[in-house]
């Protein structure tokens, strides 16, 4: 297992999609990662990357274009983003436990935000 090495210019939001992840459905990682998060709007506005994490490993990387409050009434006070997937990111396949608390129950973590 190789630990992630963060570029100091990257401002990252990590979202844990372990509960909904299916390795056979790669195309759905965007939908799993993009919505219904309780988070700090102020912190994510500075983020240039979103890492989708499964059991500590980065499975997908996205460049968020915009963050907004969810309009789904079932998910009040939650946010989602629109963005593009970066399939060639050096972060894919790396472990993030050296940067975030692996015992945290919060599914959202911030690096350099």
PDB file of C-alpha atoms in Angstrom:
ATOM      1  CA  UNK A   1       0.000   0.000   0.000  1.00  0.00           C
ATOM      2  CA  UNK A   2       1.390   3.373  -1.000  1.00  0.00           C
ATOM      3  CA  UNK A   3       0.459   6.459   0.984  1.00  0.00           C
ATOM      4  CA  UNK A   4      -0.677   9.601  -0.780  1.00  0.00           C
ATOM      5  CA  UNK A   5       1.746  12.509  -1.201  1.00  0.00           C
ATOM      6  CA  UNK A   6      -0.228  15.738  -1.363  1.00  0.00           C
ATOM      7  CA  UNK A   7       0.806  18.556  -3.649  1.00  0.00           C
ATOM      8  CA  UNK A   8       0.773  21.658  -1.377  1.00  0.00           C
ATOM      9  CA  UNK A   9      -1.175  23.547  -4.067  1.00  0.00           C
ATOM     10  CA  UNK A  10      -4.057  21.072  -3.890  1.00  0.00           C
ATOM     11  CA  UNK A  11      -7.008  21.863  -1.647  1.00  0.00           C
ATOM     12  CA  UNK A  12      -8.879  18.616  -1.195  1.00  0.00           C
ATOM     13  CA  UNK A  13     -12.224  17.386   0.061  1.00  0.00           C
ATOM     14  CA  UNK A  14     -12.275  13.647   0.760  1.00  0.00           C
ATOM     15  CA  UNK A  15     -15.645  11.893   0.682  1.00  0.00           C
ATOM     16  CA  UNK A  16     -16.036   8.347   1.955  1.00  0.00           C
ATOM     17  CA  UNK A  17     -18.166   6.315  -0.475  1.00  0.00           C
ATOM     18  CA  UNK A  18     -17.371   2.922   1.098  1.00  0.00           C
ATOM     19  CA  UNK A  19     -21.006   2.165   1.990  1.00  0.00           C
ATOM     20  CA  UNK A  20     -22.248   2.584  -1.586  1.00  0.00           C
ATOM     21  CA  UNK A  21     -19.201   1.518  -3.581  1.00  0.00           C
ATOM     22  CA  UNK A  22     -19.383  -1.305  -6.118  1.00  0.00           C
ATOM     23  CA  UNK A  23     -16.147  -2.041  -7.987  1.00  0.00           C
ATOM     24  CA  UNK A  24     -18.151  -3.303 -10.970  1.00  0.00           C
ATOM     25  CA  UNK A  25     -19.928   0.046 -11.447  1.00  0.00           C
ATOM     26  CA  UNK A  26     -17.112   2.551 -12.060  1.00  0.00           C
ATOM     27  CA  UNK A  27     -19.371   5.000 -13.895  1.00  0.00           C
ATOM     28  CA  UNK A  28     -21.446   5.546 -10.752  1.00  0.00           C
ATOM     29  CA  UNK A  29     -18.513   6.837  -8.652  1.00  0.00           C
ATOM     30  CA  UNK A  30     -19.356  10.382  -9.728  1.00  0.00           C
ATOM     31  CA  UNK A  31     -22.920  10.060  -8.447  1.00  0.00           C
ATOM     32  CA  UNK A  32     -21.726   8.401  -5.246  1.00  0.00           C
ATOM     33  CA  UNK A  33     -19.162  11.142  -4.602  1.00  0.00           C
ATOM     34  CA  UNK A  34     -21.052  14.234  -5.658  1.00  0.00           C
ATOM     35  CA  UNK A  35     -24.042  14.553  -3.401  1.00  0.00           C
ATOM     36  CA  UNK A  36     -25.730  14.781  -0.056  1.00  0.00           C
ATOM     37  CA  UNK A  37     -22.795  15.758   2.160  1.00  0.00           C
ATOM     38  CA  UNK A  38     -22.922  17.685   5.415  1.00  0.00           C
ATOM     39  CA  UNK A  39     -19.901  19.938   5.075  1.00  0.00           C
ATOM     40  CA  UNK A  40     -18.419  23.385   5.475  1.00  0.00           C
ATOM     41  CA  UNK A  41     -19.456  25.404   2.425  1.00  0.00           C
ATOM     42  CA  UNK A  42     -16.709  27.920   3.190  1.00  0.00           C
ATOM     43  CA  UNK A  43     -14.028  25.218   3.168  1.00  0.00           C
ATOM     44  CA  UNK A  44     -15.172  23.450  -0.002  1.00  0.00           C
ATOM     45  CA  UNK A  45     -15.345  26.675  -2.003  1.00  0.00           C
ATOM     46  CA  UNK A  46     -11.523  26.678  -1.947  1.00  0.00           C
ATOM     47  CA  UNK A  47     -11.197  23.022  -2.946  1.00  0.00           C
ATOM     48  CA  UNK A  48      -9.793  22.171  -6.357  1.00  0.00           C
ATOM     49  CA  UNK A  49     -10.150  18.387  -5.911  1.00  0.00           C
ATOM     50  CA  UNK A  50     -12.608  15.888  -4.473  1.00  0.00           C
ATOM     51  CA  UNK A  51     -11.236  12.444  -3.658  1.00  0.00           C
ATOM     52  CA  UNK A  52     -13.701   9.546  -3.505  1.00  0.00           C
ATOM     53  CA  UNK A  53     -12.390   7.202  -0.816  1.00  0.00           C
ATOM     54  CA  UNK A  54     -13.191   3.526  -0.225  1.00  0.00           C
ATOM     55  CA  UNK A  55     -11.710   2.024   2.955  1.00  0.00           C
ATOM     56  CA  UNK A  56      -8.926   4.629   2.857  1.00  0.00           C
ATOM     57  CA  UNK A  57      -8.015   4.174  -0.826  1.00  0.00           C
ATOM     58  CA  UNK A  58      -8.677   6.812  -3.496  1.00  0.00           C
ATOM     59  CA  UNK A  59     -10.893   5.249  -6.177  1.00  0.00           C
ATOM     60  CA  UNK A  60     -11.784   8.410  -8.114  1.00  0.00           C
ATOM     61  CA  UNK A  61     -10.731  12.065  -8.327  1.00  0.00           C
ATOM     62  CA  UNK A  62     -12.910  14.968  -9.421  1.00  0.00           C
ATOM     63  CA  UNK A  63     -12.406  18.646 -10.141  1.00  0.00           C
ATOM     64  CA  UNK A  64     -15.428  20.425  -8.624  1.00  0.00           C
ATOM     65  CA  UNK A  65     -16.799  23.234 -10.770  1.00  0.00           C
ATOM     66  CA  UNK A  66     -19.455  24.369  -8.303  1.00  0.00           C
ATOM     67  CA  UNK A  67     -20.875  23.447  -4.902  1.00  0.00           C
ATOM     68  CA  UNK A  68     -24.510  24.100  -4.021  1.00  0.00           C
ATOM     69  CA  UNK A  69     -27.093  23.207  -1.420  1.00  0.00           C
ATOM     70  CA  UNK A  70     -29.128  20.141  -2.329  1.00  0.00           C
ATOM     71  CA  UNK A  71     -32.653  20.836  -3.525  1.00  0.00           C
ATOM     72  CA  UNK A  72     -33.813  17.367  -2.488  1.00  0.00           C
ATOM     73  CA  UNK A  73     -36.075  17.976   0.534  1.00  0.00           C
ATOM     74  CA  UNK A  74     -35.052  14.625   2.000  1.00  0.00           C
ATOM     75  CA  UNK A  75     -31.469  15.927   2.367  1.00  0.00           C
ATOM     76  CA  UNK A  76     -31.882  19.345   3.995  1.00  0.00           C
ATOM     77  CA  UNK A  77     -28.678  21.188   4.873  1.00  0.00           C
ATOM     78  CA  UNK A  78     -26.594  18.975   2.622  1.00  0.00           C
ATOM     79  CA  UNK A  79     -24.410  19.936  -0.307  1.00  0.00           C
ATOM     80  CA  UNK A  80     -23.413  18.511  -3.641  1.00  0.00           C
ATOM     81  CA  UNK A  81     -21.056  19.447  -6.443  1.00  0.00           C
ATOM     82  CA  UNK A  82     -20.841  19.432 -10.199  1.00  0.00           C
ATOM     83  CA  UNK A  83     -17.482  18.595 -11.699  1.00  0.00           C
ATOM     84  CA  UNK A  84     -15.344  16.514 -13.998  1.00  0.00           C
ATOM     85  CA  UNK A  85     -13.506  13.269 -13.334  1.00  0.00           C
ATOM     86  CA  UNK A  86      -9.709  13.262 -13.536  1.00  0.00           C
ATOM     87  CA  UNK A  87      -8.990   9.689 -14.618  1.00  0.00           C
ATOM     88  CA  UNK A  88      -5.229  10.273 -14.860  1.00  0.00           C
ATOM     89  CA  UNK A  89      -4.726  11.646 -11.328  1.00  0.00           C
ATOM     90  CA  UNK A  90      -1.654  10.457  -9.437  1.00  0.00           C
ATOM     91  CA  UNK A  91      -3.813  10.177  -6.305  1.00  0.00           C
ATOM     92  CA  UNK A  92      -5.849   7.217  -7.608  1.00  0.00           C
ATOM     93  CA  UNK A  93      -5.011   3.981  -5.811  1.00  0.00           C
ATOM     94  CA  UNK A  94      -3.185   5.713  -2.943  1.00  0.00           C
ATOM     95  CA  UNK A  95      -4.054   5.431   0.753  1.00  0.00           C
ATOM     96  CA  UNK A  96      -5.081   8.643   2.566  1.00  0.00           C
ATOM     97  CA  UNK A  97      -4.747   7.418   6.154  1.00  0.00           C
ATOM     98  CA  UNK A  98      -1.502   9.399   6.527  1.00  0.00           C
ATOM     99  CA  UNK A  99      -3.447  12.632   5.858  1.00  0.00           C
ATOM    100  CA  UNK A 100      -6.840  12.064   7.510  1.00  0.00           C
ATOM    101  CA  UNK A 101      -8.002  10.340  10.688  1.00  0.00           C
ATOM    102  CA  UNK A 102      -8.895   6.734   9.817  1.00  0.00           C
ATOM    103  CA  UNK A 103     -11.048   6.400  12.957  1.00  0.00           C
ATOM    104  CA  UNK A 104     -13.247   9.401  12.221  1.00  0.00           C
ATOM    105  CA  UNK A 105     -16.944   8.674  11.788  1.00  0.00           C
ATOM    106  CA  UNK A 106     -17.342  11.757   9.598  1.00  0.00           C
ATOM    107  CA  UNK A 107     -17.584  10.775   5.914  1.00  0.00           C
ATOM    108  CA  UNK A 108     -16.065  14.130   4.857  1.00  0.00           C
ATOM    109  CA  UNK A 109     -12.457  15.187   5.509  1.00  0.00           C
ATOM    110  CA  UNK A 110     -10.395  18.162   4.348  1.00  0.00           C
ATOM    111  CA  UNK A 111      -6.756  18.414   3.298  1.00  0.00           C
ATOM    112  CA  UNK A 112      -5.298  21.937   2.922  1.00  0.00           C
ATOM    113  CA  UNK A 113      -8.793  23.491   3.021  1.00  0.00           C
TER     114      UNK A 113
END
